[in-house]
Amino acid sequence: MTWLLEAVARFARRRYRIVFAAFALLVAASLALCTRLSFDTDVLNLLPRQDPTVRAYIEMLRDFGGNPYLVVAIRLPDKAVVEPYETFADELAAGLAKLPELRGVQHRTGNPEELLQAFFPKSFLFLDAAARQELVEKLSDQGIRRRVGELRRQLATPQGLAVKELDRLDPFGLAAIFLGHIDRSHGALRVDWSSGYYLSRDHRLLLVLAEPVRPPQDIRFDERLIASVDRAIAAELGSWSRIAGPDGPPQPEVMTAGPYLTALGDASLIKHDMFVNIATSALGVFVFFLFVFRRVGALLYAFVPLASGLAMAFGFAAAAFGVLSSATSVCAALLIGLGIDFVIVSYGRFVEERRRGVDLEDALAAMSGACGPAVVAGAVTTSATFYAFTFTDFTGLRQMGLLTGTGILFCMASVLLLMPAMLAWSHDRGTSRASVPRLFLHSFGTTRLTALCMRHPVAALTCGAALALAALAASFHLTFDESMRTMRPTGNPGARMSKEVSDRFGSGFDSMVLTLAGDSLEDVLGLSDRAAAGAQRLVDQGALQGFSAASSLIPPLPQQRQALAWLERERGGGLALARIRATFAQALREEGLRATAFTPGLELLAAAVELRQPIGVADFARAPQTRLLLDRYLKRIEGRAWKAAVYLYPPDNRWRRQPPPAAVRLASQLGPRAGLSGVNVINQRVRTIVVRDAWIAGILGLVLVAAILWIDFRSLRAVALALMPLGVGITLMVGGMAVLGIQMNFINIFVTTMIIGIGTDYGIYVLHRYYEVRGLPREAFERGLGETGKAVAAAALSTVVGFGSIVFSHYPGLQSTGKVAVLGALFTSLVAITLLPAYLAWREDRRREAAEPSEPSERKAATV
């Protein structure tokens, strides 16, 4: 390989115009392809979609909660009268319904009076024995008189007008029998149902739910949608004085929330992170490069190869993927941090050769011939570890691995071809007026540190072993953050508003869902009733806080028959309508109220008492209000197939990382047509997959690296020596994470695989130089390893600077990835320039002692 790389360098020196033209064409084509790149912000698309657990969760969202809404939240002033804001919601909903981007708009839960009329005739079927006894007591003569007295006092209050219509329909106050079922059917949704609007119970937020025509993953559509909705909101706010009057309450604050705004914000944050990562990494690396080499002109040698490699890498991504996930937003910083290593090591060797008085062409040949094989080996090993990510089931990590691995190869090719061409062009143009002594490479004190370790190898190796053992002990205290929050960005205003809506209205995502399948409606309802009975047992045992199922709206058939039998017995007793009407009319006259006002309520009561047949799905499908509630539990999928959902609510948020074992057993007992889904189920499954894939990627990366090292060195001992900085460095990295309180998570767990490539590079550079200088006099031996140690230290620090920008990402998982990568780069490089030279010096001393005294050690001096 040496002769080939030397030939490439000589060609670049003599035909640099051809090299420049070829790279200009490649970069131009790559930039044109980059304009086609877009970003996928859906976190679910980062997960392995072929996994049965993930697929079941996505299907559950599609069937029972996957229709995303754009939420328009109207914030009411504290203690404000609600009516004008409800009118505002009416007019805003009407305006939004005209937008072509929206399929439909909901802003009312249903008229409470209409819900009463729809539910009341069926309400007695929901009663258990205790509730039936309570009903009989309410409809006793004494209970009726007590209720009429309450009506008289209630209607005399300022709020009497607001409840007047409800009292007409429910004069006996029996609505609580079934309103509790309506509330439960909405799970954790906390709404003032009596208002008929999506109004929070504290009367501070009023919601309008808009259903767009396209999914939130379409970012360009999201931009048009939000712009149109904002215009509609502004138009309605402009008419507030007409709604509230000149002296009315203050204008509401209107905000948008939901997955569409969150997706748009995430896409903006991804683009922001990519720009910031590229800008800060490039700026930091170039400033560092200037500090290391003390020459402004040298910046060009770093900038052009890296910029070319980046452009070609993202051009490749555009051609290969077209759409990038959020995980790839760090690739630019990774490539800058890794690619600068090749520049520093190569240019450092060029500086060393020129300071020794070698002419330009021979210096370029030495740079590529002596240092080039190490650069190629380092690039290939690093690429191999990133390519190992392509075997994971996570889409984002596969993309990141392929993009970064290929980008490293592009950066390597750019350095090997462009740098000799640029150095030759600079020399021929006469722009490099620096005398040889002005060429400089900052050592950061590593020359003395490396020399000290080589002169006292036993002490250095003993200290290294002690530190490694301490780090190994600390690593047992490392914890794993299993929350999916690390995969979502912080600082998204849409997410913040969504959290406020969730805090005031509750969140359906806090529940688990038992999804049930059946060939017919009867099959799935029977399975749902079994699931509800099992869930009730878990509630009684304290394993669940609550549940809701289709039985919340349609009682099981045995319960209905029992209730109908009870009605048959009580029609001549406690539920005798003639007695109830007479007692009620007399009590009204005594309180000065007119009986005719309550005729609708008496008719509803009569319908409930006279009910003689069980109810079913058809009874609820007739009215829009009840059909909306029923859709939460039952879906007809295709043909005669049906699905049902039973929502399980774990107690006190104690089961966020995994589902309660009792719920898992319940799903298993229900048979193969039942499946348990939820965020906690996904968390548990993803944790298992991540750990498995991290081990696979790590082992595969290590095997690939070892194979490449064997091809490079043809020696098992050399392979072990090249991997020594990696093994000790990763141990120190994990221990450092535990000491600094950095948790492992779903993203940074793969940094270990990435560090395999980075850390091995440093060992390769040192070991290649060792094979050049072994057998030379001690001074030349130490000087050779010291010069390479300087380059390794500079390369590692530049990698730290490049990776440092990731720490400022909006994604918590990527922030910790940057921190872990910095620790890995620092520790592996430190081992490479201290413990590895110490061992090599100790080994060289043993070899010299075993050699014959007469052996001339000067015979290789000419090679340095």
PDB file of N, CA, C and O in Angstrom, residues 200 597 608:
ATOM      1  N   SER A 200     -61.749  22.554  30.212  1.00  0.00           N
ATOM      2  CA  SER A 200     -61.107  21.943  31.371  1.00  0.00           C
ATOM      3  C   SER A 200     -61.933  22.203  32.625  1.00  0.00           C
ATOM      4  O   SER A 200     -62.675  23.186  32.713  1.00  0.00           O
ATOM      5  N   ALA A 597     -93.193  22.212  33.646  1.00  0.00           N
ATOM      6  CA  ALA A 597     -91.813  22.475  33.223  1.00  0.00           C
ATOM      7  C   ALA A 597     -90.972  21.204  33.217  1.00  0.00           C
ATOM      8  O   ALA A 597     -89.963  21.119  32.515  1.00  0.00           O
ATOM      9  N   ALA A 608     -87.116   4.951  30.764  1.00  0.00           N
ATOM     10  CA  ALA A 608     -86.121   4.116  31.453  1.00  0.00           C
ATOM     11  C   ALA A 608     -86.800   3.002  32.245  1.00  0.00           C
ATOM     12  O   ALA A 608     -86.333   1.857  32.234  1.00  0.00           O
TER      13      ALA A 608
END
